[in-house]
Structure formats: C-alpha cells, structure tokens
C-alpha cells in the first residue's frame, strides 16, 4: 500500500488530504499514482506540481513502491 | 543545530542568547515579518500550512548543507505555522561563524533555500478574501 | 535612524523590538563578537579607542548612504568602545526593508563600511601583551 | 589656529593626543601640518596614515585653514 498526501491548493482541488493506493505489480511513477487517484480532477490541479517521496523532494517521474509515502503540493513559499 | 516549528510567536533574542558558540566572531540573523500589503493591497494575516513530518527533516537538510558550505558554527531556525497576523514574526534564521562574510552568506543561503525547499504554503488573508502566495521552484526540480 | 555609542554591553533584541516598522517584511541583523583567538593565538579582550566627535557623524553618513542605496526602512547601529572581554558583543547593525535581498545587502553594506570608515581602532589584549589590529583602507582614500 | 588630534598608534608614536598649530598665511595641506608638528617622529609614524578634516575623511594633500580640526590616525578597524 502507498500512502498519498495532498497539501495546500492540491488538497483543495482534491477535496481531501490524502488517499491510499494499492501498488500494482509493475513499476509505477509518482505521476502514475496521481493520475490514477485524481481521475478527472487531474486537469484542475495547479501547475507546476511538486512531489515528495518519503518526505524528500523527488520528481513526478520518480518510481514509487509499496510502503512509500508520496506527497503532492504546489511550489512552496516558506520563509 | 536547533530547529523549532511552532504556532506561537517567539522572542528572537531569547532563542539565541543561551547559545554559547566558542570562537564565533559574527552572528547574522534574519527575521521574516508579515507585511501589511501584498502587491499594493492590504493584508490582514497569513495562514501557513505545512507538511509537519517533512518540514523538520527538510530544514535539517538545509541547515546541514549551509553549515558545510559556509563554515557555520551553529544554526537556529524557528518557523511558525497557522494563523499569523500582519506585523507579526513568521520565522527566523540565526547563524554563527568566525567571520562576517561567511555568516552573511550562510544566513542568506538558508533563507533562500527555505523559500524554495521547505514545505510551507502561505495563504494571504485580506478583507477581500484569501489567496495562496505563489511559491518558487527548487533549482534542481525545475 | 538610531545610533548608539557606549561602553556598556547591550541587549540586541531590546534595542530593536520597540521599533515598529510599517511595511517591512524582513529584518537582518549582525552582531560582532570578540573572538577567543586571533591568527591562532588566544585573546583575552579587546580595547577599542574611537574618535567620539567624528564617530557619530560618520555612522550617520554610513547609515544614510545604505538607506538610500538599499531602500531600508530603518537602521539601528550600536557600537561599544573601551574594554570588551572575549565572547562579549562589540556591536550590532539591524536593518528593516520590504524584502529580504535588500535587507541582507543593506546590512552587509553597513558592516563593511564600518570596517573601513568608522573611526574605531581595536587593540587585542592577550597573555603575551597587546597589539593593534590592522585596519582597512576606505576605497576612495586608497 | 588649527586643532590637531592623534589617535591609536599615531597617538602612541607622537606621545600625545593632540596639538595646536598656528596656520601660516600661505595655503597648507594636512601633510604640511603633520610634518611641522611631528618633526623627527614623522618617519616613525605608522603607514598608511588616514586624515580627517572637520570630522570627515580627507586626504593628506587636502588643504586646511584656520579653525579646522585635523585628525591623524591609522586605517580603522570598526565593526
């Protein structure tokens, strides 16, 4: 099982703060997971979109595996 | 290295005065404050969301990187989240080093990295409503 | 603009916290501290001499110049003179501006100008005796 | 009358913190005043040497006049 989390404007568009995703046997990327979960909302998500895998910045094309935590969010505005 | 994430306000000097850094000749600190306007329009407050489990780790990575690159003796980062009114402090970064040039560069490097890497998102609240502040992309993820 | 010259130590935060600068999003401050070594040899203290009648005027010129160049909203400079022990604060510069880049540049410009233009002379006191710290020439007087 | 002041290592070499100098009728520079006052100690003064006229940085070649305050000192080490 992959844990998926949404923050800020992504959370607002998705109307929830996370989801769980059963990883298929094949290799999947962060983007694949997002597409599967977002469905029709994919087009409404703010762009650009950042992704973190296991609480470290990653790329939408980065592979994910069972047990990972993937987070999707807009560019940050800390400081 | 001291990293604090909190809802409450903080006293910048109290946060650093107990820190006894031997051999440091320079301390540079940055305090970020909620401005009263954004793009000319008045602001009432900020609402800051973050990714708690990642924030602590990412701030530690940012601090460690700056410490190595700029020969910093010590780093303190305090960052608030939640509702912060106009004129209030948002965050601070304080660094110590032997000489002033390293301290200025190290402090600025941390503040710059916070803007593009630390998972915080700001919403500006004004009498007209609220809007997310546009964020910045990290160089290596563009 | 606040400029203070004094023998006594000071509390950096108390010196700035009463200052309410409308519209500032960034505050950068620098605190200079007496290091415990100079060129590898231990130091006990500094003895700082200055030219009182000129110091106040020169610091005001430095602050005004930086304020104009870097769009600073406010500048505070505190500089001690006399006998200052190892580990104690020597001086501080704090500046406020709308954005962080201006605040960092403005603060560093003032600290750099202090090093070459403000009429202070430091003598390092060590168990082996005392020696003047080599100063720096202002760019326009080289 | 011109008021002359010495600071730091210059004061130590001159063994006094100042002097007064009666300006001659002709135009004199800061350097002329220093040479007249320092005498044989001129060669012992630390170099480079800075000068302030009326509490502003100036050059050794700057002209001085009756009523001025001239200060001689080594490069500064503020901050």
Coordinates of C-alpha atoms in Angstrom, one line a residue:
Chain A
X1 CA 0.0 0.0 0.0
X2 CA 1.2 3.5 -0.9
X3 CA 0.2 6.5 1.3
X4 CA -0.7 9.6 -0.7
X5 CA -0.9 13.1 0.8
X6 CA -2.1 16.4 -0.6
X7 CA -1.2 19.9 0.6
X8 CA -2.4 23.4 0.0
X9 CA -4.1 24.1 -3.3
X10 CA -3.7 20.5 -4.3
X11 CA -5.6 19.4 -1.2
X12 CA -8.3 22.0 -2.0
X13 CA -8.8 20.7 -5.6
X14 CA -8.7 17.1 -4.5
X15 CA -11.1 17.9 -1.6
X16 CA -9.3 15.5 0.7
X17 CA -5.9 15.5 2.4
X18 CA -4.8 12.1 1.3
X19 CA -5.6 8.6 -0.1
X20 CA -4.2 5.1 -0.2
X21 CA -3.2 3.4 -3.3
X22 CA -2.6 -0.3 -3.9
X23 CA 0.6 -0.5 -6.0
X24 CA 0.2 -2.8 -9.0
X25 CA 3.0 -5.4 -9.6
X26 CA 4.6 -3.2 -12.3
X27 CA 6.8 -0.3 -11.6
X28 CA 4.9 2.9 -11.2
X29 CA 5.9 6.5 -11.1
X30 CA 4.6 9.3 -8.8
X31 CA 2.8 10.6 -11.8
X32 CA 1.0 7.3 -12.4
X33 CA -0.2 7.2 -8.9
X34 CA -1.5 10.8 -9.1
X35 CA -3.3 10.1 -12.4
X36 CA -5.0 7.0 -11.0
X37 CA -6.2 8.8 -7.9
X38 CA -7.1 12.2 -9.4
X39 CA -9.1 10.9 -12.3
X40 CA -11.0 13.8 -13.9
X41 CA -9.6 16.3 -11.4
X42 CA -6.1 15.9 -12.9
X43 CA -6.6 18.7 -15.3
X44 CA -7.8 21.0 -12.4
X45 CA -4.6 20.6 -10.3
X46 CA -2.4 23.6 -10.1
X47 CA 0.8 23.5 -12.1
X48 CA 3.7 23.2 -11.6
X49 CA 3.3 20.5 -9.1
X50 CA 5.9 19.2 -6.7
X51 CA 6.2 15.8 -5.3
X52 CA 8.0 14.4 -2.2
X53 CA 8.6 10.7 -1.8
X54 CA 9.2 9.6 1.8
X55 CA 9.5 13.2 2.9
X56 CA 12.2 14.2 0.4
X57 CA 11.8 16.2 -2.8
X58 CA 11.5 14.0 -5.8
X59 CA 10.3 14.1 -9.4
X60 CA 6.9 13.2 -10.9
X61 CA 8.8 10.6 -12.9
X62 CA 10.5 9.1 -9.8
X63 CA 9.5 5.4 -9.2
X64 CA 7.5 4.6 -6.1
X65 CA 7.0 1.3 -4.4
X66 CA 4.8 -0.4 -1.8
X67 CA 5.2 1.2 1.6
X68 CA 6.2 4.7 0.3
X69 CA 4.6 8.0 1.3
X70 CA 4.1 10.3 -1.7
X71 CA 3.0 13.9 -1.2
X72 CA 1.8 16.3 -3.9
X73 CA 1.8 20.0 -3.5
X74 CA 2.4 23.4 -5.2
X75 CA 5.7 25.1 -5.2
X76 CA 6.5 26.1 -1.6
X77 CA 6.5 29.5 0.0
X78 CA 8.4 29.1 3.2
X79 CA 10.5 31.8 4.9
Chain B
X1 CA 21.6 22.8 15.2
X2 CA 18.2 23.9 16.6
X3 CA 15.1 23.7 14.6
X4 CA 11.7 24.7 16.0
X5 CA 8.3 24.5 14.4
X6 CA 5.5 26.1 16.3
X7 CA 2.2 28.0 16.2
X8 CA 3.2 30.6 18.9
X9 CA 5.2 33.7 18.4
X10 CA 8.8 33.7 19.7
X11 CA 11.4 36.1 21.1
X12 CA 14.3 36.2 18.6
X13 CA 16.9 37.1 21.2
X14 CA 15.8 34.6 23.8
X15 CA 16.1 31.9 21.2
X16 CA 19.7 32.6 20.5
X17 CA 21.2 34.2 23.7
X18 CA 21.7 31.0 25.6
X19 CA 23.7 29.6 22.7
X20 CA 27.4 29.9 23.6
X21 CA 29.3 29.5 20.4
X22 CA 33.1 29.4 21.1
X23 CA 35.2 31.1 18.5
X24 CA 32.5 32.9 16.6
X25 CA 33.1 36.5 15.7
X26 CA 29.9 37.0 13.8
X27 CA 26.2 36.3 14.2
X28 CA 23.8 37.1 11.4
X29 CA 20.1 36.7 11.9
X30 CA 17.1 37.1 9.6
X31 CA 13.5 37.7 10.9
X32 CA 10.6 37.4 8.4
X33 CA 7.6 39.5 9.2
X34 CA 4.0 39.6 7.8
X35 CA 3.9 42.7 5.6
X36 CA 0.8 44.9 5.7
X37 CA 0.3 44.8 1.9
X38 CA 0.9 42.4 -0.9
X39 CA 1.1 43.8 -4.4
X40 CA -0.3 47.1 -3.1
X41 CA -3.4 45.5 -1.5
X42 CA -3.8 45.4 2.3
X43 CA -3.3 42.1 4.1
X44 CA -4.9 41.1 7.5
X45 CA -2.9 38.0 8.2
X46 CA -1.2 34.9 6.8
X47 CA -2.4 31.3 7.3
X48 CA 0.5 28.9 6.9
X49 CA 0.1 25.3 6.1
X50 CA 3.0 22.8 6.2
X51 CA 3.9 19.1 5.9
X52 CA 5.0 18.5 9.5
X53 CA 6.8 15.2 9.0
X54 CA 8.8 16.5 6.1
X55 CA 9.4 20.1 7.3
X56 CA 11.6 19.1 10.2
X57 CA 13.7 16.8 8.0
X58 CA 14.0 19.3 5.2
X59 CA 15.0 22.2 7.5
X60 CA 17.7 19.9 8.9
X61 CA 19.0 19.1 5.4
X62 CA 19.0 22.8 4.5
X63 CA 20.9 23.7 7.7
X64 CA 23.4 21.0 7.3
X65 CA 24.1 21.9 3.7
X66 CA 24.7 25.6 4.7
X67 CA 26.8 24.6 7.7
X68 CA 29.1 22.7 5.4
X69 CA 29.2 25.2 2.6
X70 CA 29.7 28.3 4.7
X71 CA 31.6 27.0 7.7
X72 CA 28.9 27.9 10.2
X73 CA 29.4 27.1 13.8
X74 CA 25.8 26.9 14.7
X75 CA 22.4 27.3 13.0
X76 CA 19.0 28.1 14.6
X77 CA 15.8 28.0 12.6
X78 CA 12.4 28.8 14.0
X79 CA 9.4 28.8 11.7
X80 CA 5.7 29.3 12.7
X81 CA 2.7 27.8 11.0
X82 CA -1.1 28.5 11.4
X83 CA -2.6 32.0 11.6
X84 CA -0.2 34.9 11.8
X85 CA -1.3 38.5 11.9
X86 CA 0.1 41.4 10.0
X87 CA 3.2 42.8 11.6
X88 CA 3.9 39.5 13.5
X89 CA 7.1 37.5 13.1
X90 CA 6.8 34.5 10.8
X91 CA 10.3 32.9 11.2
X92 CA 13.9 33.5 12.0
X93 CA 17.3 32.1 11.0
X94 CA 20.4 32.8 13.0
X95 CA 23.9 31.6 12.2
X96 CA 27.3 32.0 13.8
X97 CA 30.7 31.8 12.1
X98 CA 34.2 33.0 12.6
X99 CA 33.9 35.9 10.1
X100 CA 31.2 38.1 8.8
X101 CA 31.2 37.2 5.2
X102 CA 30.5 33.5 5.9
X103 CA 27.8 34.4 8.4
X104 CA 26.0 36.7 5.9
X105 CA 26.3 34.2 3.0
X106 CA 25.3 31.3 5.2
X107 CA 22.2 33.0 6.6
X108 CA 21.1 34.2 3.2
X109 CA 21.6 30.7 1.7
X110 CA 19.3 29.2 4.4
X111 CA 16.6 31.8 3.9
X112 CA 16.8 31.4 0.1
X113 CA 16.6 27.6 0.5
X114 CA 13.6 27.9 2.8
X115 CA 11.7 29.8 0.1
X116 CA 12.1 27.0 -2.5
X117 CA 12.5 23.8 -0.5
X118 CA 10.8 23.9 2.9
X119 CA 7.2 22.6 2.6
X120 CA 5.3 25.6 3.8
X121 CA 2.4 27.2 1.9
X122 CA 1.1 30.7 2.7
X123 CA -2.4 32.0 2.2
X124 CA -2.8 35.7 2.4
X125 CA -6.0 36.8 4.1
X126 CA -7.4 40.2 3.3
X127 CA -10.8 41.9 3.6
X128 CA -11.5 40.8 0.0
X129 CA -10.9 37.1 0.8
X130 CA -7.9 34.8 0.7
X131 CA -5.4 33.6 -1.9
X132 CA -2.4 31.3 -2.0
X133 CA 1.0 33.0 -2.3
X134 CA 2.8 31.8 -5.5
X135 CA 5.7 29.6 -4.5
X136 CA 9.1 29.1 -6.1
X137 CA 10.6 26.0 -7.7
X138 CA 13.8 24.5 -6.3
X139 CA 16.6 24.8 -8.8
X140 CA 17.1 21.0 -9.1
X141 CA 13.5 20.2 -9.6
X142 CA 12.6 22.8 -12.3
Chain C
X1 CA 17.8 56.0 12.4
X2 CA 19.2 55.1 15.8
X3 CA 23.0 55.3 16.5
X4 CA 24.3 54.5 19.9
X5 CA 27.9 54.6 21.1
X6 CA 28.5 53.2 24.6
X7 CA 30.9 51.4 26.9
X8 CA 28.3 49.0 28.3
X9 CA 27.0 45.8 26.8
X10 CA 23.6 45.9 25.2
X11 CA 20.6 43.5 24.6
X12 CA 20.3 43.1 20.8
X13 CA 16.6 42.3 20.8
X14 CA 15.7 45.0 23.3
X15 CA 17.4 47.5 21.1
X16 CA 15.2 46.7 18.1
X17 CA 11.9 45.3 19.4
X18 CA 10.3 48.6 20.3
X19 CA 10.9 49.7 16.7
X20 CA 7.7 49.4 14.8
X21 CA 8.5 49.5 11.1
X22 CA 5.3 49.5 9.0
X23 CA 5.5 47.5 5.8
X24 CA 8.8 45.8 6.5
X25 CA 8.8 42.1 5.6
X26 CA 12.5 41.5 6.5
X27 CA 14.9 42.3 9.3
X28 CA 18.5 41.4 9.1
X29 CA 20.9 41.9 12.0
X30 CA 24.6 41.5 12.5
X31 CA 26.2 41.1 15.9
X32 CA 30.0 41.3 16.1
X33 CA 31.6 39.3 19.0
X34 CA 35.1 39.3 20.4
X35 CA 36.6 36.0 19.2
X36 CA 38.7 33.9 21.5
X37 CA 41.7 33.7 19.1
X38 CA 43.3 35.9 16.5
X39 CA 45.6 34.2 14.0
X40 CA 45.5 31.1 16.2
X41 CA 46.7 32.8 19.4
X42 CA 44.4 33.2 22.4
X43 CA 42.9 36.7 23.1
X44 CA 41.7 37.9 26.5
X45 CA 39.9 41.1 25.4
X46 CA 39.8 44.0 23.1
X47 CA 40.4 47.6 23.9
X48 CA 38.6 49.9 21.5
X49 CA 39.5 53.5 21.0
X50 CA 37.5 55.9 18.9
X51 CA 37.1 59.5 17.8
X52 CA 33.9 60.4 19.5
X53 CA 33.0 63.6 17.7
X54 CA 33.6 62.0 14.3
X55 CA 32.2 58.5 15.0
X56 CA 28.6 59.6 15.5
X57 CA 28.7 61.7 12.3
X58 CA 30.4 59.0 10.3
X59 CA 28.0 56.3 11.4
X60 CA 25.1 58.6 10.4
X61 CA 26.7 59.1 6.9
X62 CA 27.1 55.3 6.5
X63 CA 23.6 54.6 7.6
X64 CA 22.1 57.3 5.3
X65 CA 24.0 56.1 2.3
X66 CA 22.9 52.5 2.8
X67 CA 19.3 53.5 3.5
X68 CA 19.2 55.3 0.1
X69 CA 21.0 52.6 -1.8
X70 CA 19.2 49.6 -0.5
X71 CA 15.7 51.1 0.3
X72 CA 16.0 50.4 4.0
X73 CA 13.0 51.5 6.2
X74 CA 15.1 51.8 9.4
X75 CA 18.7 51.3 10.6
X76 CA 20.0 50.8 14.1
X77 CA 23.7 50.8 14.8
X78 CA 25.1 50.2 18.3
X79 CA 28.9 50.2 18.8
X80 CA 30.8 49.8 22.0
X81 CA 34.2 51.2 22.9
X82 CA 36.6 50.7 25.8
X83 CA 37.5 47.3 27.3
X84 CA 35.5 44.3 25.9
X85 CA 36.1 40.8 27.0
X86 CA 36.4 37.7 24.9
X87 CA 33.0 36.4 23.9
X88 CA 31.2 39.7 24.5
X89 CA 29.3 41.6 21.9
X90 CA 31.2 44.5 20.2
X91 CA 28.5 46.0 18.0
X92 CA 25.3 45.4 16.1
X93 CA 23.6 46.6 13.0
X94 CA 20.0 45.9 12.3
X95 CA 18.1 47.0 9.2
X96 CA 14.5 46.6 8.0
X97 CA 13.2 46.6 4.5
X98 CA 10.3 45.3 2.4
X99 CA 12.2 42.3 1.0
X100 CA 15.0 40.0 2.2
X101 CA 17.5 40.7 -0.6
X102 CA 17.6 44.4 0.2
X103 CA 17.8 43.8 3.9
X104 CA 20.8 41.4 3.5
X105 CA 22.6 43.7 1.1
X106 CA 21.9 46.8 3.2
X107 CA 23.1 45.2 6.5
X108 CA 26.2 43.9 4.9
X109 CA 27.0 47.2 3.2
X110 CA 26.8 49.0 6.6
X111 CA 29.0 46.4 8.3
X112 CA 31.5 46.6 5.5
X113 CA 31.6 50.4 5.6
X114 CA 32.1 50.3 9.4
X115 CA 35.2 48.3 8.9
X116 CA 36.8 50.8 6.6
X117 CA 35.3 54.2 7.5
X118 CA 34.1 54.3 11.2
X119 CA 37.0 55.8 13.3
X120 CA 37.4 52.9 15.8
X121 CA 40.8 51.2 16.5
X122 CA 41.0 47.8 18.2
X123 CA 43.8 46.6 20.3
X124 CA 43.9 42.9 21.0
X125 CA 44.9 42.0 24.6
X126 CA 46.5 38.6 25.2
X127 CA 48.6 37.0 27.9
X128 CA 51.6 37.9 25.7
X129 CA 50.8 41.6 25.6
X130 CA 48.7 43.8 23.3
X131 CA 48.8 44.7 19.6
X132 CA 46.7 46.9 17.3
X133 CA 44.5 45.2 14.8
X134 CA 45.5 46.1 11.3
X135 CA 42.8 48.3 9.8
X136 CA 41.5 48.6 6.3
X137 CA 41.6 51.5 3.9
X138 CA 38.4 53.1 2.5
X139 CA 38.1 52.5 -1.2
X140 CA 38.0 56.2 -2.0
X141 CA 41.0 57.1 0.1
X142 CA 43.5 54.4 -1.0
Chain D
X1 CA 44.7 78.3 15.0
X2 CA 44.3 74.6 13.7
X3 CA 43.4 71.9 16.2
X4 CA 45.3 68.7 15.6
X5 CA 44.3 65.3 17.1
X6 CA 46.1 61.9 17.1
X7 CA 44.5 58.5 17.6
X8 CA 45.6 54.9 18.2
X9 CA 49.1 54.1 17.0
X10 CA 49.7 57.6 15.8
X11 CA 48.9 58.9 19.3
X12 CA 51.3 56.4 20.8
X13 CA 54.2 57.4 18.5
X14 CA 53.5 61.1 19.0
X15 CA 53.2 60.5 22.8
X16 CA 50.3 63.0 23.0
X17 CA 46.7 63.1 21.9
X18 CA 46.9 66.4 20.1
X19 CA 48.4 69.8 19.4
X20 CA 47.6 73.2 18.2
X21 CA 49.2 74.7 15.1
X22 CA 49.3 78.3 14.0
X23 CA 48.4 78.4 10.3
X24 CA 50.9 80.5 8.3
X25 CA 49.4 82.9 5.8
X26 CA 50.1 80.6 2.8
X27 CA 47.9 77.6 1.9
X28 CA 48.9 74.5 3.8
X29 CA 47.9 70.8 3.4
X30 CA 47.2 68.3 6.1
X31 CA 50.5 66.7 5.4
X32 CA 52.3 70.1 5.9
X33 CA 50.8 70.4 9.3
X34 CA 51.7 66.9 10.3
X35 CA 55.3 67.4 9.1
X36 CA 55.7 70.6 11.1
X37 CA 54.3 69.0 14.3
X38 CA 55.9 65.6 14.0
X39 CA 59.4 66.7 13.2
X40 CA 61.8 63.8 13.6
X41 CA 58.9 61.5 14.6
X42 CA 57.5 61.7 11.1
X43 CA 59.5 58.6 9.9
X44 CA 58.2 56.6 12.9
X45 CA 54.5 57.1 12.2
X46 CA 52.6 54.0 11.0
X47 CA 51.8 53.9 7.3
X48 CA 49.4 54.2 5.6
X49 CA 48.0 57.1 7.6
X50 CA 44.5 58.5 7.3
X51 CA 43.4 62.0 7.9
X52 CA 40.0 63.6 8.8
X53 CA 39.3 67.3 8.4
X54 CA 36.5 68.6 10.5
X55 CA 35.4 65.1 11.3
X56 CA 35.2 63.8 7.7
X57 CA 37.6 61.6 5.9
X58 CA 40.0 63.6 3.7
X59 CA 43.4 63.2 2.0
X60 CA 46.8 64.1 3.3
X61 CA 47.0 66.5 0.3
X62 CA 43.7 68.3 1.3
X63 CA 44.1 72.0 2.2
X64 CA 43.5 73.1 5.7
X65 CA 42.7 76.5 7.1
X66 CA 42.5 78.4 10.3
X67 CA 39.8 77.0 12.6
X68 CA 39.9 73.5 11.2
X69 CA 40.2 70.3 13.3
X70 CA 42.6 67.8 11.7
X71 CA 42.9 64.2 12.9
X72 CA 45.6 61.7 12.0
X73 CA 45.1 58.0 12.6
X74 CA 45.9 54.5 11.2
X75 CA 43.3 52.7 9.0
X76 CA 40.3 52.0 11.1
X77 CA 39.0 48.7 12.4
X78 CA 35.4 49.2 13.4
X79 CA 32.7 46.6 13.4

